[in-house]
Coordinates of C-alpha atoms in Angstrom, one line a residue:
M929 CA -194.7 85.6 -78.2
S930 CA -195.4 81.8 -78.5
P931 CA -195.7 80.1 -75.1
S932 CA -193.5 77.2 -76.4
Q933 CA -190.6 79.6 -76.9
P934 CA -187.9 80.0 -74.1
W935 CA -189.3 82.4 -71.5
A936 CA -186.6 85.0 -72.1
Y937 CA -187.0 84.8 -75.9
G938 CA -186.6 88.2 -77.7
L939 CA -185.6 90.1 -74.5
D940 CA -182.3 91.8 -75.3
E941 CA -182.6 95.0 -73.3
I942 CA -185.0 97.2 -71.3
R943 CA -185.5 100.6 -72.9
L944 CA -187.1 103.3 -70.8
Q945 CA -189.5 105.9 -72.1
G946 CA -187.8 108.9 -73.7
G947 CA -187.4 111.8 -71.4
A948 CA -187.8 109.7 -68.2
E949 CA -185.4 110.9 -65.6
G950 CA -184.2 108.4 -62.9
F951 CA -186.2 105.3 -62.1
S952 CA -189.7 106.7 -62.1
R953 CA -193.0 105.0 -61.7
E954 CA -193.3 104.9 -65.4
A955 CA -189.8 103.2 -65.7
L956 CA -190.9 100.6 -63.2
S957 CA -194.0 99.9 -65.2
E958 CA -191.9 99.6 -68.3
L959 CA -189.6 97.2 -66.6
L960 CA -192.4 94.9 -65.2
E961 CA -194.0 94.9 -68.7
N962 CA -190.9 93.5 -70.3
V963 CA -189.2 91.2 -67.7
P964 CA -188.9 87.5 -68.7
L965 CA -191.5 86.4 -66.1
A966 CA -195.3 86.2 -66.6
I967 CA -196.5 88.6 -63.9
S968 CA -200.1 89.5 -62.9
V969 CA -201.9 91.2 -60.0
T970 CA -205.5 90.3 -59.2
L971 CA -207.6 92.1 -56.6
G972 CA -210.8 91.4 -54.8
P973 CA -212.7 88.2 -54.1
H974 CA -213.6 87.9 -57.8
Q975 CA -209.9 88.2 -58.7
Q976 CA -210.0 90.9 -61.2
F977 CA -206.8 91.7 -63.1
A978 CA -205.1 94.9 -62.0
F979 CA -202.0 94.2 -64.0
A980 CA -200.7 91.6 -66.5
N981 CA -197.4 92.1 -68.3
R982 CA -196.6 91.3 -71.9
L983 CA -195.3 87.7 -71.3
F984 CA -198.5 86.9 -69.3
R985 CA -200.7 88.2 -72.1
S986 CA -198.6 86.5 -74.7
A987 CA -198.9 83.2 -73.0
L988 CA -202.7 83.6 -73.3
S989 CA -202.3 84.6 -77.0
V990 CA -203.7 88.1 -76.3
P991 CA -200.4 90.1 -76.2
D992 CA -202.1 93.4 -77.3
E993 CA -205.4 93.2 -75.4
D994 CA -206.1 95.1 -72.2
I995 CA -207.4 92.6 -69.6
V996 CA -207.3 94.9 -66.7
G997 CA -210.7 94.8 -64.9
R998 CA -211.6 91.4 -66.2
T999 CA -211.6 88.3 -63.9
V1000 CA -209.3 85.3 -64.1
S1001 CA -212.3 83.2 -65.0
E1002 CA -213.3 85.5 -67.9
V1003 CA -209.8 85.6 -69.3
M1004 CA -208.6 82.0 -68.8
G1005 CA -211.7 79.9 -68.5
E1006 CA -210.9 76.2 -68.8
K1007 CA -207.3 76.9 -69.3
Y1008 CA -207.0 77.6 -65.5
T1009 CA -206.5 74.2 -63.8
H1010 CA -208.0 73.0 -60.6
E1011 CA -204.6 73.0 -58.9
L1012 CA -204.2 76.8 -59.6
W1013 CA -207.7 77.6 -58.2
T1014 CA -206.9 75.6 -55.1
L1015 CA -203.6 77.4 -54.5
R1016 CA -205.2 80.8 -55.0
G1017 CA -207.8 79.8 -52.4
K1018 CA -205.1 78.8 -49.9
V1019 CA -203.4 82.2 -50.3
F1020 CA -206.6 84.0 -49.4
Q1021 CA -207.2 81.6 -46.5
T1022 CA -203.7 81.4 -45.0
G1023 CA -201.9 84.4 -46.2
E1024 CA -199.0 82.2 -47.1
P1025 CA -197.2 82.0 -50.4
Q1026 CA -198.1 78.9 -52.6
E1027 CA -196.2 77.5 -55.5
L1028 CA -196.1 74.8 -58.2
K1029 CA -193.1 73.5 -60.2
D1030 CA -193.2 72.1 -63.7
H1031 CA -197.0 72.6 -63.9
P1032 CA -198.5 71.7 -67.3
L1033 CA -200.9 74.2 -69.0
V1034 CA -202.7 74.0 -72.3
L1035 CA -202.9 77.7 -73.1
T1036 CA -203.2 77.1 -76.9
P1037 CA -205.0 74.2 -78.4
G1038 CA -202.8 71.1 -78.9
T1039 CA -199.8 72.6 -77.1
T1040 CA -198.7 71.8 -73.5
T1041 CA -196.3 74.1 -71.8
Y1042 CA -194.7 73.9 -68.4
W1043 CA -194.4 76.6 -65.8
D1044 CA -193.0 77.3 -62.3
I1045 CA -195.8 79.3 -60.6
K1046 CA -195.8 81.2 -57.4
F1047 CA -198.7 83.1 -55.7
L1048 CA -197.9 85.8 -53.2
P1049 CA -200.6 87.6 -51.1
V1050 CA -201.1 91.4 -51.7
R1051 CA -202.1 93.2 -48.5
D1052 CA -203.7 96.6 -48.1
G1053 CA -202.9 99.3 -45.5
G1054 CA -205.0 97.5 -42.9
D1055 CA -202.9 94.3 -43.4
E1056 CA -205.8 92.6 -45.0
I1057 CA -205.3 90.3 -48.1
S1058 CA -206.7 92.2 -51.0
G1059 CA -205.3 90.4 -53.9
I1060 CA -202.7 88.0 -55.3
L1061 CA -199.4 88.6 -57.1
A1062 CA -198.8 85.7 -59.6
L1063 CA -195.2 85.0 -60.9
A1064 CA -194.7 82.3 -63.6
A1065 CA -191.5 81.2 -65.3
H1066 CA -191.7 79.4 -68.6
V1067 CA -189.7 76.1 -68.1
T1068 CA -190.9 73.9 -71.0
E1069 CA -187.4 73.5 -72.4
R1070 CA -186.1 72.5 -69.0
V1071 CA -188.8 69.9 -68.5
K1072 CA -188.3 68.5 -71.9
A1073 CA -184.5 68.3 -71.4
R1074 CA -185.0 66.6 -68.1
G1075 CA -187.5 64.2 -69.7
E1076 CA -185.1 63.3 -72.4
A1077 CA -182.3 62.9 -69.9
E1078 CA -184.5 60.5 -67.8
L1079 CA -185.4 58.6 -70.9
K1080 CA -181.8 58.3 -71.9
A1081 CA -180.9 57.2 -68.4
R1082 CA -183.6 54.5 -68.5
E1083 CA -182.3 53.3 -71.8
V1084 CA -178.7 53.2 -70.5
A1085 CA -179.9 51.4 -67.3
L1086 CA -181.8 48.9 -69.5
H1087 CA -178.8 48.4 -71.7
N1088 CA -176.6 47.9 -68.7
E1089 CA -179.1 45.4 -67.3
R1090 CA -179.1 43.5 -70.5
L1091 CA -175.3 43.6 -70.6
A1092 CA -175.2 42.4 -67.0
L1093 CA -177.5 39.5 -67.8
A1094 CA -175.5 38.6 -70.9
V1095 CA -172.3 38.7 -68.9
E1096 CA -173.9 36.6 -66.2
A1097 CA -175.2 34.0 -68.7
T1098 CA -171.7 33.6 -70.2
E1099 CA -170.1 33.5 -66.8
M1100 CA -167.6 36.1 -68.1
G1101 CA -165.3 38.0 -65.8
L1102 CA -164.7 41.7 -66.5
W1103 CA -161.5 43.6 -65.6
E1104 CA -159.9 47.0 -66.1
W1105 CA -156.4 48.2 -65.3
N1106 CA -155.3 51.9 -65.3
V1107 CA -151.8 51.9 -66.7
Q1108 CA -151.0 55.3 -65.3
T1109 CA -152.3 55.0 -61.8
G1110 CA -152.2 51.2 -61.3
E1111 CA -155.8 51.2 -60.2
T1112 CA -157.5 47.8 -60.9
F1113 CA -161.1 46.8 -61.2
W1114 CA -162.4 43.2 -61.2
S1115 CA -166.0 42.0 -61.4
D1116 CA -167.3 39.5 -58.9
R1117 CA -167.1 36.7 -61.4
Q1118 CA -163.5 37.6 -62.2
K1119 CA -162.7 37.3 -58.5
D1120 CA -164.5 34.0 -58.2
I1121 CA -162.5 32.5 -61.0
F1122 CA -159.2 33.6 -59.4
G1123 CA -160.4 32.6 -55.9
L1124 CA -160.2 36.2 -54.6
P1125 CA -162.8 37.0 -52.0
R1126 CA -165.3 39.5 -53.4
S1127 CA -164.6 41.8 -50.4
E1128 CA -160.9 41.9 -51.2
P1129 CA -159.5 44.6 -53.6
A1130 CA -157.9 43.4 -56.8
T1131 CA -154.3 44.4 -57.4
Y1132 CA -151.8 44.0 -60.2
E1133 CA -149.5 42.1 -57.8
F1134 CA -152.2 39.5 -57.0
W1135 CA -153.0 39.0 -60.7
Y1136 CA -149.3 38.5 -61.5
S1137 CA -148.7 36.1 -58.7
A1138 CA -151.8 34.1 -59.6
I1139 CA -150.6 33.3 -63.1
H1140 CA -149.1 29.8 -63.3
P1141 CA -145.3 30.0 -63.1
D1142 CA -144.9 28.2 -66.5
D1143 CA -147.2 30.8 -68.2
R1144 CA -146.2 33.9 -66.3
E1145 CA -143.5 35.2 -68.5
H1146 CA -145.5 34.8 -71.7
V1147 CA -148.6 36.4 -70.2
A1148 CA -146.8 39.3 -68.7
S1149 CA -144.9 39.9 -71.9
S1150 CA -148.1 39.8 -74.0
V1151 CA -149.8 42.4 -71.7
G1152 CA -146.7 44.5 -71.6
S1153 CA -146.6 44.6 -75.4
L1154 CA -149.9 46.6 -75.4
S1155 CA -148.0 49.7 -74.2
D1156 CA -146.7 50.1 -77.8
P1157 CA -149.5 51.5 -80.0
R1158 CA -148.0 49.6 -82.9
S1159 CA -149.1 46.4 -81.2
G1160 CA -152.6 46.9 -82.4
G1161 CA -153.8 47.2 -78.7
Q1162 CA -155.4 43.8 -78.5
I1163 CA -154.5 40.4 -77.0
Q1164 CA -156.1 37.0 -76.6
I1165 CA -154.4 34.4 -74.5
E1166 CA -155.2 31.0 -73.0
H1167 CA -153.3 30.3 -69.8
R1168 CA -153.4 28.8 -66.4
V1169 CA -154.0 30.5 -63.0
V1170 CA -153.4 29.0 -59.6
R1171 CA -156.0 29.8 -57.0
P1172 CA -155.1 30.5 -53.4
D1173 CA -156.2 26.9 -52.5
G1174 CA -153.8 25.5 -55.1
E1175 CA -156.4 24.6 -57.7
I1176 CA -155.3 25.2 -61.3
R1177 CA -157.8 26.7 -63.7
W1178 CA -157.5 27.4 -67.4
I1179 CA -158.8 30.8 -68.6
L1180 CA -159.3 32.6 -71.9
S1181 CA -158.3 36.2 -71.4
R1182 CA -159.0 39.0 -73.9
G1183 CA -157.8 42.6 -73.5
R1184 CA -157.8 45.9 -75.4
M1185 CA -155.6 48.9 -74.6
L1186 CA -157.1 52.4 -74.9
Y1187 CA -154.7 55.1 -75.8
E1188 CA -154.7 58.9 -75.3
I1189 CA -152.8 61.7 -76.9
I1190 CA -150.3 63.3 -74.6
N1191 CA -147.9 66.0 -75.9
G1192 CA -148.8 64.9 -79.5
E1193 CA -148.0 61.2 -78.8
L1194 CA -150.2 58.2 -78.3
K1195 CA -149.7 56.9 -74.7
P1196 CA -151.3 53.8 -73.1
A1197 CA -154.1 54.8 -70.7
R1198 CA -156.0 51.7 -69.5
V1199 CA -156.7 48.1 -70.5
L1200 CA -160.3 46.7 -70.6
G1201 CA -160.7 43.0 -70.7
T1202 CA -162.7 39.8 -70.2
I1203 CA -161.9 36.3 -69.0
I1204 CA -163.8 33.0 -69.3
D1205 CA -163.0 29.9 -67.3
I1206 CA -162.3 27.2 -70.0
T1207 CA -161.0 24.5 -67.6
E1208 CA -163.7 22.0 -68.6
R1209 CA -163.1 22.7 -72.3
R1210 CA -159.4 22.0 -71.9
R1211 CA -160.1 18.9 -69.9
N1212 CA -162.5 17.7 -72.6
E1213 CA -159.9 18.4 -75.2
E1214 CA -157.4 16.4 -73.3
I1215 CA -159.8 13.5 -72.9
R1216 CA -160.6 13.6 -76.6
Q1217 CA -156.9 13.5 -77.4
L1218 CA -156.4 10.6 -75.0
L1219 CA -159.4 8.8 -76.5
V1220 CA -157.9 9.2 -80.0
Q1221 CA -154.6 7.8 -78.7
E1222 CA -156.4 4.9 -77.0
L1223 CA -158.4 4.1 -80.2
N1224 CA -155.3 4.1 -82.3
H1225 CA -153.6 1.9 -79.7
R1226 CA -156.6 -0.5 -79.7
V1227 CA -156.7 -0.8 -83.5
K1228 CA -153.0 -1.6 -83.6
N1229 CA -153.4 -4.2 -80.9
L1230 CA -156.4 -5.8 -82.6
F1231 CA -154.3 -6.2 -85.8
A1232 CA -151.4 -7.6 -83.8
M1233 CA -153.6 -10.0 -81.9
T1234 CA -155.4 -11.2 -85.0
S1235 CA -152.1 -11.9 -86.6
G1236 CA -150.8 -13.7 -83.6
M1237 CA -154.0 -15.8 -83.4
I1238 CA -153.7 -16.8 -87.0
A1239 CA -150.1 -17.9 -86.4
M1240 CA -151.1 -19.8 -83.3
T1241 CA -154.1 -21.5 -84.9
A1242 CA -152.1 -22.5 -88.0
R1243 CA -149.6 -24.4 -85.8
T1244 CA -152.2 -26.7 -84.4
A1245 CA -154.9 -26.9 -87.1
E1246 CA -154.7 -30.0 -89.3
T1247 CA -157.0 -28.8 -92.1
P1248 CA -158.1 -25.4 -93.5
K1249 CA -161.6 -26.1 -92.3
Q1250 CA -160.4 -26.8 -88.8
M1251 CA -158.3 -23.7 -88.9
A1252 CA -161.2 -21.5 -90.0
A1253 CA -163.5 -22.8 -87.3
A1254 CA -160.9 -22.4 -84.6
L1255 CA -159.9 -18.9 -85.8
R1256 CA -163.6 -17.8 -86.0
G1257 CA -164.1 -18.9 -82.4
R1258 CA -161.1 -17.0 -81.2
I1259 CA -162.1 -13.8 -83.1
D1260 CA -165.6 -14.1 -81.7
A1261 CA -164.0 -14.4 -78.2
L1262 CA -161.8 -11.4 -79.0
A1263 CA -164.9 -9.4 -80.0
R1264 CA -166.6 -10.3 -76.7
A1265 CA -163.5 -9.2 -74.7
H1266 CA -163.3 -6.0 -76.7
E1267 CA -167.0 -5.3 -75.8
L1268 CA -166.1 -5.7 -72.1
I1269 CA -163.5 -2.9 -72.3
R1270 CA -165.5 -0.6 -74.6
P1271 CA -166.8 1.5 -71.7
A1272 CA -163.3 2.1 -70.4
I1273 CA -162.2 3.3 -73.9
T1274 CA -165.2 5.4 -74.8
G1275 CA -166.0 6.8 -71.3
S1276 CA -169.5 5.4 -71.4
E1277 CA -171.3 3.8 -68.4
P1278 CA -170.6 0.1 -67.8
T1279 CA -173.4 -2.3 -67.4
D1280 CA -175.0 -2.4 -63.9
E1281 CA -174.1 -6.1 -63.3
E1282 CA -171.6 -7.6 -60.9
T1283 CA -169.3 -10.3 -62.1
T1284 CA -166.3 -12.2 -60.7
V1285 CA -162.6 -11.9 -61.2
E1286 CA -162.5 -15.4 -62.6
K1287 CA -165.1 -14.6 -65.3
I1288 CA -163.2 -11.5 -66.3
V1289 CA -159.9 -13.4 -66.7
E1290 CA -161.6 -16.2 -68.7
A1291 CA -163.3 -13.7 -71.0
I1292 CA -160.1 -11.9 -71.7
L1293 CA -158.0 -15.0 -72.3
A1294 CA -160.6 -17.0 -74.3
P1295 CA -159.2 -15.8 -77.6
H1296 CA -155.8 -17.3 -76.7
V1297 CA -157.0 -20.8 -75.7
N1298 CA -157.1 -23.7 -78.2
Q1299 CA -160.0 -25.9 -77.3
D1300 CA -158.5 -28.9 -79.0
A1301 CA -155.1 -28.7 -77.2
P1302 CA -153.9 -28.4 -73.6
S1303 CA -154.3 -24.8 -72.4
P1304 CA -151.0 -22.8 -71.8
I1305 CA -152.9 -20.8 -69.2
T1306 CA -153.5 -21.6 -65.6
L1307 CA -156.0 -19.7 -63.3
E1308 CA -156.0 -19.9 -59.5
G1309 CA -158.1 -17.9 -57.1
P1310 CA -161.2 -17.9 -54.9
P1311 CA -164.6 -16.5 -56.0
V1312 CA -164.3 -12.7 -55.7
R1313 CA -167.3 -10.6 -56.8
I1314 CA -166.5 -7.2 -58.4
G1315 CA -168.7 -4.2 -59.3
P1316 CA -169.3 -2.9 -62.9
K1317 CA -166.8 0.0 -62.8
A1318 CA -164.0 -2.0 -61.2
A1319 CA -164.8 -4.9 -63.6
T1320 CA -164.4 -2.6 -66.6
I1321 CA -161.1 -1.2 -65.5
L1322 CA -159.7 -4.6 -64.5
T1323 CA -160.8 -6.0 -67.9
L1324 CA -158.9 -3.1 -69.6
V1325 CA -155.7 -3.9 -67.6
L1326 CA -155.8 -7.6 -68.3
H1327 CA -156.6 -7.1 -72.0
E1328 CA -153.5 -4.9 -72.3
L1329 CA -151.3 -7.5 -70.5
A1330 CA -152.7 -10.2 -72.8
T1331 CA -152.1 -8.2 -75.9
N1332 CA -148.4 -7.6 -74.9
A1333 CA -148.1 -11.3 -74.0
L1334 CA -149.3 -12.3 -77.5
K1335 CA -147.1 -9.8 -79.2
Y1336 CA -143.9 -10.2 -77.3
G1337 CA -144.3 -12.6 -74.3
A1338 CA -145.4 -16.1 -73.4
L1339 CA -148.4 -16.3 -75.6
S1340 CA -146.3 -15.5 -78.7
V1341 CA -144.6 -18.9 -78.8
P1342 CA -146.0 -22.5 -78.6
E1343 CA -144.1 -23.4 -75.5
G1344 CA -145.0 -20.3 -73.5
R1345 CA -147.0 -20.5 -70.3
L1346 CA -149.1 -18.0 -68.4
R1347 CA -150.2 -18.3 -64.8
I1348 CA -152.7 -15.9 -63.2
A1349 CA -153.5 -16.2 -59.5
W1350 CA -155.4 -13.9 -57.1
I1351 CA -155.9 -13.9 -53.4
R1352 CA -158.2 -11.9 -51.2
G1353 CA -156.7 -10.5 -48.0
V1354 CA -156.4 -6.9 -46.8
M1355 CA -156.5 -6.2 -50.6
L1356 CA -157.2 -8.1 -53.7
T1357 CA -153.7 -9.2 -55.0
L1358 CA -153.5 -10.5 -58.6
T1359 CA -150.3 -11.9 -60.0
W1360 CA -149.6 -12.3 -63.7
Q1361 CA -146.7 -14.7 -64.4
E1362 CA -145.3 -15.5 -67.8
E1363 CA -142.9 -18.4 -68.4
N1364 CA -141.0 -20.0 -71.3
G1365 CA -141.6 -17.0 -73.6
P1366 CA -138.9 -15.0 -75.4
A1367 CA -136.1 -13.9 -73.2
T1368 CA -136.8 -10.5 -71.7
Q1369 CA -134.3 -7.7 -72.2
G1370 CA -134.8 -6.1 -68.8
V1371 CA -136.8 -3.0 -68.0
P1372 CA -137.8 -1.2 -71.2
S1373 CA -136.0 2.1 -71.7
T1374 CA -139.3 3.8 -72.5
E1375 CA -142.8 3.4 -71.3
G1376 CA -145.4 2.8 -74.0
F1377 CA -148.9 4.2 -74.2
G1378 CA -150.4 0.9 -73.1
S1379 CA -148.3 0.7 -70.0
K1380 CA -149.2 4.3 -69.1
L1381 CA -152.9 3.5 -69.6
V1382 CA -152.6 0.4 -67.3
H1383 CA -150.8 2.4 -64.6
R1384 CA -153.3 5.2 -64.7
S1385 CA -156.3 2.9 -64.7
V1386 CA -155.1 1.0 -61.6
T1387 CA -153.7 3.9 -59.6
D1388 CA -156.0 6.9 -60.5
Q1389 CA -159.3 5.1 -61.0
L1390 CA -159.1 2.3 -58.5
G1391 CA -156.6 3.7 -56.0
G1392 CA -154.4 0.6 -56.3
A1393 CA -150.9 -0.2 -57.2
I1394 CA -149.2 -2.1 -60.0
A1395 CA -145.6 -3.4 -60.2
Y1396 CA -143.6 -5.0 -63.1
D1397 CA -140.8 -7.5 -62.5
W1398 CA -138.9 -8.1 -65.8
R1399 CA -137.5 -11.5 -64.9
A1400 CA -135.3 -13.4 -67.3
E1401 CA -137.8 -16.4 -67.3
G1402 CA -140.8 -14.1 -68.0
L1403 CA -142.6 -11.0 -67.0
Q1404 CA -144.3 -10.9 -63.6
V1405 CA -146.9 -8.3 -62.8
R1406 CA -148.5 -7.7 -59.4
I1407 CA -151.7 -5.7 -59.0
D1408 CA -153.1 -4.7 -55.6
L1409 CA -156.6 -3.3 -55.4
P1410 CA -158.4 -1.9 -52.3
L1411 CA -161.4 -4.1 -51.4
N1412 CA -163.7 -1.0 -51.0
Q1413 CA -163.0 -0.2 -54.7
L1414 CA -164.1 -3.6 -56.0
K1415 CA -167.8 -2.8 -55.3
A1416 CA -167.7 0.3 -57.6

């Protein structure tokens, strides 16, 4: 019998000697010879074998040899480990049983087998220890199976650790919903995105209530459709959630339904899914869309302003050369004004220099002033210094007002007049007053993109207020800006 084979290999039955009646001494000897345990009895201080059954001898590769009378050292030599000698010594010294589990032995060259070994003292009629009964079970397959299981467990743990790191790196939330029991699992990141404390249990009711009211019906319907196996069992939805503190977040949610066969039919079992917070991406997309709108608006305005300046210059120029020089100067001034508002359009940082309200107004209106004729524009106000951010936003607002005045208002006709005045009190109040322009038709029925841009810039970015008064004699605009915002 090879020691690498299972310890009960080849043992199908115990057959007693023919003619033996009852359970005789010979029958007992026959039984011990064939049991699936390696058994030996050694006697005396030199530990001479008094008995060694077939499995014991087979393990030593001497199944047919008689080793009775020989010592353990003679039979096993270097095969017998230090641990086994130590345990044998303890049995003689203490009279107590000793044992080893999963003990490795190299009984044949190049092959390691594993054994559970137990040593029991053998006492004589005077209760003195006269020998040792050794019992050994061949457990190599068990040790190998456990080793493979431990290796697999380590591989699974490593895989899970890598997966956890990947999930953490992507800031992805994980969720699971058992359709049949209603049991819900959310990862910590999932709870963070929804604003649910990590110590709180996730429930279907909380998830449903957290969906933005405008998105709730669509999301619930999409998830509900997964119950039908014909749906394909997968969804991907972008929608909003409302956290308990009222903050609105955008998420990308993916889910897959797992089905099981019940009574021959596919039934929904549970949904596994992930979510990613895409709020910043959505905001960036909105900003990019707004930027495209602003750029389109600027291009249209530049064409309109250029056309208006050509018409205005043609009315006063006496020669083509004079017209070219005046028009070039106005276009250069328009380019300088456009450079001032570039940070507001592109979202880049403004220059780190303070300026004054007067300089901003002069720079914006320079393209509309004819140096060779009386100016239709009047400026009134004290020196008021203004920081780079506030200057950029005010420049954008005044540029929009000037563009509209050139296209539709006082600057579109020769007799038109424009008066800009500002005072510094509790707030900076700037008044834009147009006169002698085309008659206004009252409050416009719709608000154009430019007006929305001006309103958002004043209110959202500077915390101020802007009011339009569509008078018959000309548009009046009042802008109020908090003084603490002017330093920005």
